[in-house]
């Protein structure tokens, strides 16, 4: 043989011409890959809109969270109209005021429109006061009609509360419970995962055993069992955090295991070994080398586990084991739809489900896009 | 192989103990002592006898003894199949579970069979036709399916069913058949009632199976050995079904382990919404009522099924994959 | 098993077993078209050995895959012809005209043209025994019973010098070493006595000793079975040892094809010459540096205009090499090169 090493191998490495190769940072590459994924982009846009709407709940909904309309319990949607009784079309939406009476024979509530006065829908008009993010006070609403007319885009519940307005207040809880829960899982799972992966030994063995049981155990019965243990005397804020803890208690295992796997692999990488030879402290190695390298994957895993948490909260509240009034959430709004007879009479009560589904699908799209973007083996 | 199985069986014993301890703790967790709440509840049912056997009950349950003794007493009885009584339903837990297991399994096995039966072929089709229109369509459907929680679907189907037929199809039997012996009419009635829950659960299930199957098969189809098979002139059908599919079953079989437990706890909320007479509904009510023996026993049962399922999955995997078998 | 000679009548045999003309295989990726193979022409002589030489990424494997029509989407053969003179010995049949999923092609694969791969560790299905996989190759092409196929499999393993072939047949790929797996691959490829064996860097993943054994084995089996080999490698040493003819590839094109003596004695293309010079010769004094080719192989996504080698070429002719692409032309008997230095009316005379 002429040479043990292939000459062509050497060719490729000599005289490296830097300008011929585009050196793109990993993060930019991820962004480029993410941008190509249309579904992931749609998902992120939908989510951004959802979160904005949740923050601006008071502004978007015409009525307050606890505002009841005593004369309109279980009212079907009362929508703005463009065409009046005489079939005249106009571009300004309006509503007729409704007279609500109980039929003395059937004991059913009947709504009859008073077609004499058109109540136009005012945009950016004053109405019920509200606060945004706890400190911005205002009473300007996206749209509003003057009393005695009402506008219930999605109908009302049996206490006569506007479902449309309440859905956005519910979003505040439903959309944050996932984030709070995931953050708790993240902290807990990452600490245990990194510790287990980096130090190994007995700690690793025990945590792995616990995680194994936790992962394979079905979530819903555990959620139910744990949620049933929350004392009924707790305030609704305490309950909110308790529910987040319940959700993350059941969820941290999977995350922790993945982090551990990555740390395990990274531990053997040259630069970590080099750092160890340079007698860097464990803490320094973890913070400077392991965390940054696992961070993108941790975020991906976190995003992927958010939908399950949102669904968990929805399910618990739906069953009456989750969020309690005066707070509300999508699950709690759906709670009234749990009884079949009610649901059949008032099918609009199911509309919060559309928001749940849209959110979950969007998070799934986003999570998938992020995962593909972070995957170093994708083309 | 036998050695491998033995090793796995021994390995789950500590976990088994862990689960019983956990279950026991859940039973112990509610505040107050349950003999008192039992007596109050019995009183509510008009049974004044209960107060008289209070001391007997306390001794039977070893309530005045330390926790670990209580645990041992309870465990000994549990191991003999005496799961205690349900306070709420006033019957032995064992009878309640026995009564419901039949219909629970009927529904869950039906959903399981349908979602896997549809999901696997569709997943294979999708993967072998990557980038085609039908693949894009199926992938989108999968995405939506995964985002639809079964209990919300069940609610939607319920309304739909009511509008189409004028019947509210909750439960699994119409009232007139409830205490009848089995007959063709009763069977048809059962099937009619099964449509909504099965459809609702099958959609999410199928979507999941399809997605896993497609993803793994695509992974496998990109591997070198597939090229070798094609290069040696093996027909494409055989390349896919005998080799690629077999290699991509791993995660599905691992999931099969959890399916065993799923059979008695899957679609819990759908069960409740549709008022199905399944173990899931009993479990939720027991949790709400703090009916500790009933809830605890079902929880432990689920745990056992998880372990047995995982064991079975491991054995199947070892049987299929020589790399595990010879490790 | 039908002996090879009975299949072909000696009289009207075409001298070449395989002729590739102007083959183009492109990959239509999301980032754009990758012309992995972009005008490859080469011939494999009946019973001879053609070495295909080229740097990593120049399209050697894709050429091999194209012959067996194993290129998968987003890859596609967009032009050229692959004439195979196996059964239809006079006119040959154009493999590019066949449907990739056709029964005709399936019968060709493995039986007439077999292939072995770069990565012995991953080229076998981990879930089936070695015996099962060799038998599969036999059963899909020959009309034999399972038991007979098993016997042939043991014979083949014996032929590739596998120790204890009867035991190995019951083993799974993960129980074998890389060298043993490559022997299994060879046994599998040869089990139907193909006329052409495409060996895609079969020894790259192996250590030097194992490599020598495998090369030795392939030469012996070729003598015994009389098949032709297309030997793909990036290793000049291996080429020197194995090949009678050599095709040198650069960026999806064959830039020079010749018999081995002529190539080593008189390398013509500047790329080939640069390759030869980059080998340290024993006894020759160097100033501590290897003579290497300037620059890097450009990415196949951004292939230079004109002659793809011109940015790195020592004999670059301005306004010629970067404008037009040269054609592969015979400069002397059995030696073709694609370079303006040798083209009639090319740059040499004018410069
Ligand atoms: N599936 C694919 N998609 C896109 N591009 C591809 C694909 N397969 C191969 N290519 C491109 O084709 C070119 C040639 O690849 P090929 O595998 O033939 O190289 P090679 O000469 O065999 O190199 P090596 O010595 O590394 O095996 C590469 O640059 C690669 O980028
Ligand atoms: Mg290659």
PDB file of C-alpha atoms in Angstrom, chain C residues 87-230:
ATOM      1  CA  UNK C  87     -28.814 -10.698 -20.145  1.00  0.00           C
ATOM      2  CA  UNK C  88     -29.412  -8.624 -23.253  1.00  0.00           C
ATOM      3  CA  UNK C  89     -25.792  -8.854 -24.233  1.00  0.00           C
ATOM      4  CA  UNK C  90     -25.854  -7.011 -27.535  1.00  0.00           C
ATOM      5  CA  UNK C  91     -27.753  -3.823 -26.945  1.00  0.00           C
ATOM      6  CA  UNK C  92     -27.830  -3.909 -23.212  1.00  0.00           C
ATOM      7  CA  UNK C  93     -30.741  -2.622 -21.202  1.00  0.00           C
ATOM      8  CA  UNK C  94     -31.033   0.863 -19.852  1.00  0.00           C
ATOM      9  CA  UNK C  95     -31.543   0.619 -16.110  1.00  0.00           C
ATOM     10  CA  UNK C  96     -32.683   4.217 -15.873  1.00  0.00           C
ATOM     11  CA  UNK C  97     -35.706   3.311 -17.995  1.00  0.00           C
ATOM     12  CA  UNK C  98     -36.965   0.751 -15.480  1.00  0.00           C
ATOM     13  CA  UNK C  99     -39.481   1.539 -12.783  1.00  0.00           C
ATOM     14  CA  UNK C 100     -37.671   1.584  -9.429  1.00  0.00           C
ATOM     15  CA  UNK C 101     -40.331  -0.678  -7.945  1.00  0.00           C
ATOM     16  CA  UNK C 102     -40.649  -3.021 -10.909  1.00  0.00           C
ATOM     17  CA  UNK C 103     -40.322  -6.757 -10.622  1.00  0.00           C
ATOM     18  CA  UNK C 104     -37.756  -6.693 -13.413  1.00  0.00           C
ATOM     19  CA  UNK C 105     -35.441  -4.480 -11.409  1.00  0.00           C
ATOM     20  CA  UNK C 106     -36.016  -6.503  -8.265  1.00  0.00           C
ATOM     21  CA  UNK C 107     -34.859  -9.627 -10.046  1.00  0.00           C
ATOM     22  CA  UNK C 108     -31.766  -7.813 -11.182  1.00  0.00           C
ATOM     23  CA  UNK C 109     -30.881  -6.580  -7.739  1.00  0.00           C
ATOM     24  CA  UNK C 110     -28.818  -9.049  -5.805  1.00  0.00           C
ATOM     25  CA  UNK C 111     -28.930 -11.690  -8.537  1.00  0.00           C
ATOM     26  CA  UNK C 112     -27.123  -9.861 -11.356  1.00  0.00           C
ATOM     27  CA  UNK C 113     -25.793  -6.783  -9.622  1.00  0.00           C
ATOM     28  CA  UNK C 114     -24.996  -6.905  -5.932  1.00  0.00           C
ATOM     29  CA  UNK C 115     -23.721  -4.223  -3.633  1.00  0.00           C
ATOM     30  CA  UNK C 116     -21.800  -4.045  -0.398  1.00  0.00           C
ATOM     31  CA  UNK C 117     -21.603  -0.977   1.745  1.00  0.00           C
ATOM     32  CA  UNK C 118     -19.361   1.335   3.664  1.00  0.00           C
ATOM     33  CA  UNK C 119     -20.824   0.682   7.120  1.00  0.00           C
ATOM     34  CA  UNK C 120     -20.846  -2.988   8.087  1.00  0.00           C
ATOM     35  CA  UNK C 121     -22.085  -2.110  11.580  1.00  0.00           C
ATOM     36  CA  UNK C 122     -25.439  -0.791  10.414  1.00  0.00           C
ATOM     37  CA  UNK C 123     -25.972  -2.562   7.118  1.00  0.00           C
ATOM     38  CA  UNK C 124     -27.631  -5.645   8.591  1.00  0.00           C
ATOM     39  CA  UNK C 125     -31.086  -5.833  10.143  1.00  0.00           C
ATOM     40  CA  UNK C 126     -30.432  -6.202  13.887  1.00  0.00           C
ATOM     41  CA  UNK C 127     -33.556  -8.288  14.502  1.00  0.00           C
ATOM     42  CA  UNK C 128     -32.766 -11.214  12.238  1.00  0.00           C
ATOM     43  CA  UNK C 129     -30.025 -13.817  12.336  1.00  0.00           C
ATOM     44  CA  UNK C 130     -27.174 -13.618   9.901  1.00  0.00           C
ATOM     45  CA  UNK C 131     -28.321 -16.899   8.367  1.00  0.00           C
ATOM     46  CA  UNK C 132     -31.826 -15.617   7.889  1.00  0.00           C
ATOM     47  CA  UNK C 133     -30.558 -12.561   6.052  1.00  0.00           C
ATOM     48  CA  UNK C 134     -28.258 -14.499   3.735  1.00  0.00           C
ATOM     49  CA  UNK C 135     -31.005 -17.023   3.035  1.00  0.00           C
ATOM     50  CA  UNK C 136     -33.402 -14.206   2.252  1.00  0.00           C
ATOM     51  CA  UNK C 137     -31.108 -13.087  -0.566  1.00  0.00           C
ATOM     52  CA  UNK C 138     -30.979 -16.639  -1.912  1.00  0.00           C
ATOM     53  CA  UNK C 139     -34.671 -17.453  -1.578  1.00  0.00           C
ATOM     54  CA  UNK C 140     -35.832 -14.406  -3.489  1.00  0.00           C
ATOM     55  CA  UNK C 141     -33.707 -15.274  -6.511  1.00  0.00           C
ATOM     56  CA  UNK C 142     -33.242 -18.991  -6.667  1.00  0.00           C
ATOM     57  CA  UNK C 143     -35.724 -21.793  -6.788  1.00  0.00           C
ATOM     58  CA  UNK C 144     -34.431 -23.700  -3.782  1.00  0.00           C
ATOM     59  CA  UNK C 145     -35.945 -24.962  -0.557  1.00  0.00           C
ATOM     60  CA  UNK C 146     -35.264 -23.328   2.785  1.00  0.00           C
ATOM     61  CA  UNK C 147     -32.983 -26.171   3.820  1.00  0.00           C
ATOM     62  CA  UNK C 148     -30.954 -25.873   0.620  1.00  0.00           C
ATOM     63  CA  UNK C 149     -30.747 -22.111   1.044  1.00  0.00           C
ATOM     64  CA  UNK C 150     -29.417 -22.695   4.532  1.00  0.00           C
ATOM     65  CA  UNK C 151     -26.761 -25.009   3.138  1.00  0.00           C
ATOM     66  CA  UNK C 152     -25.752 -22.461   0.515  1.00  0.00           C
ATOM     67  CA  UNK C 153     -25.543 -19.800   3.230  1.00  0.00           C
ATOM     68  CA  UNK C 154     -23.130 -21.941   5.253  1.00  0.00           C
ATOM     69  CA  UNK C 155     -21.087 -22.619   2.115  1.00  0.00           C
ATOM     70  CA  UNK C 156     -20.914 -18.932   1.328  1.00  0.00           C
ATOM     71  CA  UNK C 157     -19.812 -18.062   4.840  1.00  0.00           C
ATOM     72  CA  UNK C 158     -17.174 -20.738   4.570  1.00  0.00           C
ATOM     73  CA  UNK C 159     -16.071 -19.267   1.263  1.00  0.00           C
ATOM     74  CA  UNK C 160     -15.535 -15.844   2.851  1.00  0.00           C
ATOM     75  CA  UNK C 161     -13.387 -17.551   5.529  1.00  0.00           C
ATOM     76  CA  UNK C 162     -15.833 -17.120   8.349  1.00  0.00           C
ATOM     77  CA  UNK C 163     -14.714 -19.301  11.245  1.00  0.00           C
ATOM     78  CA  UNK C 164     -17.411 -21.806  12.346  1.00  0.00           C
ATOM     79  CA  UNK C 165     -19.935 -20.802   9.704  1.00  0.00           C
ATOM     80  CA  UNK C 166     -22.547 -23.240  10.994  1.00  0.00           C
ATOM     81  CA  UNK C 167     -22.626 -21.383  14.318  1.00  0.00           C
ATOM     82  CA  UNK C 168     -22.376 -17.895  12.902  1.00  0.00           C
ATOM     83  CA  UNK C 169     -25.508 -18.528  10.900  1.00  0.00           C
ATOM     84  CA  UNK C 170     -27.526 -18.640  14.120  1.00  0.00           C
ATOM     85  CA  UNK C 171     -26.015 -15.439  15.441  1.00  0.00           C
ATOM     86  CA  UNK C 172     -27.319 -11.891  15.306  1.00  0.00           C
ATOM     87  CA  UNK C 173     -25.379  -9.016  13.737  1.00  0.00           C
ATOM     88  CA  UNK C 174     -24.611  -7.361  17.077  1.00  0.00           C
ATOM     89  CA  UNK C 175     -22.697 -10.464  18.140  1.00  0.00           C
ATOM     90  CA  UNK C 176     -20.182 -10.087  15.307  1.00  0.00           C
ATOM     91  CA  UNK C 177     -17.207  -7.785  14.845  1.00  0.00           C
ATOM     92  CA  UNK C 178     -17.038  -5.233  12.036  1.00  0.00           C
ATOM     93  CA  UNK C 179     -14.758  -7.419   9.909  1.00  0.00           C
ATOM     94  CA  UNK C 180     -17.020 -10.430  10.397  1.00  0.00           C
ATOM     95  CA  UNK C 181     -20.079  -8.437   9.456  1.00  0.00           C
ATOM     96  CA  UNK C 182     -18.390  -7.241   6.289  1.00  0.00           C
ATOM     97  CA  UNK C 183     -17.650 -10.885   5.487  1.00  0.00           C
ATOM     98  CA  UNK C 184     -21.335 -11.623   6.010  1.00  0.00           C
ATOM     99  CA  UNK C 185     -22.189  -8.774   3.657  1.00  0.00           C
ATOM    100  CA  UNK C 186     -19.824 -10.172   1.034  1.00  0.00           C
ATOM    101  CA  UNK C 187     -21.202 -13.675   1.471  1.00  0.00           C
ATOM    102  CA  UNK C 188     -24.699 -12.290   1.078  1.00  0.00           C
ATOM    103  CA  UNK C 189     -23.787 -10.276  -2.000  1.00  0.00           C
ATOM    104  CA  UNK C 190     -22.058 -13.208  -3.672  1.00  0.00           C
ATOM    105  CA  UNK C 191     -24.635 -15.836  -2.730  1.00  0.00           C
ATOM    106  CA  UNK C 192     -26.377 -15.502  -6.085  1.00  0.00           C
ATOM    107  CA  UNK C 193     -23.165 -15.234  -8.083  1.00  0.00           C
ATOM    108  CA  UNK C 194     -23.789 -11.773  -9.478  1.00  0.00           C
ATOM    109  CA  UNK C 195     -22.039 -10.546 -12.604  1.00  0.00           C
ATOM    110  CA  UNK C 196     -21.288  -7.172 -11.102  1.00  0.00           C
ATOM    111  CA  UNK C 197     -20.392  -6.359  -7.548  1.00  0.00           C
ATOM    112  CA  UNK C 198     -20.531  -2.736  -6.489  1.00  0.00           C
ATOM    113  CA  UNK C 199     -18.293  -2.390  -3.454  1.00  0.00           C
ATOM    114  CA  UNK C 200     -18.832   1.010  -1.842  1.00  0.00           C
ATOM    115  CA  UNK C 201     -15.757   1.608   0.328  1.00  0.00           C
ATOM    116  CA  UNK C 202     -16.135  -1.827   1.907  1.00  0.00           C
ATOM    117  CA  UNK C 203     -13.035  -1.459   4.052  1.00  0.00           C
ATOM    118  CA  UNK C 204     -13.160   2.172   5.151  1.00  0.00           C
ATOM    119  CA  UNK C 205     -14.687   1.350   8.520  1.00  0.00           C
ATOM    120  CA  UNK C 206     -12.241  -1.478   9.223  1.00  0.00           C
ATOM    121  CA  UNK C 207      -8.776  -1.569  10.732  1.00  0.00           C
ATOM    122  CA  UNK C 208      -5.745  -1.994   8.474  1.00  0.00           C
ATOM    123  CA  UNK C 209      -5.217  -5.725   9.069  1.00  0.00           C
ATOM    124  CA  UNK C 210      -8.852  -6.570   8.511  1.00  0.00           C
ATOM    125  CA  UNK C 211      -8.846  -4.347   5.455  1.00  0.00           C
ATOM    126  CA  UNK C 212      -5.961  -6.279   3.934  1.00  0.00           C
ATOM    127  CA  UNK C 213      -7.738  -9.590   4.590  1.00  0.00           C
ATOM    128  CA  UNK C 214     -11.000  -8.414   3.063  1.00  0.00           C
ATOM    129  CA  UNK C 215      -9.269  -7.042  -0.043  1.00  0.00           C
ATOM    130  CA  UNK C 216      -7.372 -10.272  -0.468  1.00  0.00           C
ATOM    131  CA  UNK C 217     -10.603 -12.215  -0.090  1.00  0.00           C
ATOM    132  CA  UNK C 218     -12.395 -10.113  -2.683  1.00  0.00           C
ATOM    133  CA  UNK C 219      -9.629 -10.648  -5.220  1.00  0.00           C
ATOM    134  CA  UNK C 220      -9.702 -14.402  -4.709  1.00  0.00           C
ATOM    135  CA  UNK C 221     -13.470 -14.573  -4.993  1.00  0.00           C
ATOM    136  CA  UNK C 222     -13.373 -12.506  -8.139  1.00  0.00           C
ATOM    137  CA  UNK C 223     -10.934 -14.964  -9.710  1.00  0.00           C
ATOM    138  CA  UNK C 224     -13.113 -17.837  -8.627  1.00  0.00           C
ATOM    139  CA  UNK C 225     -16.471 -16.441  -9.693  1.00  0.00           C
ATOM    140  CA  UNK C 226     -15.415 -14.312 -12.618  1.00  0.00           C
ATOM    141  CA  UNK C 227     -17.528 -11.318 -11.703  1.00  0.00           C
ATOM    142  CA  UNK C 228     -16.773  -7.689 -12.418  1.00  0.00           C
ATOM    143  CA  UNK C 229     -16.237  -5.304  -9.523  1.00  0.00           C
ATOM    144  CA  UNK C 230     -16.865  -1.603  -9.304  1.00  0.00           C
TER     145      UNK C 230
END
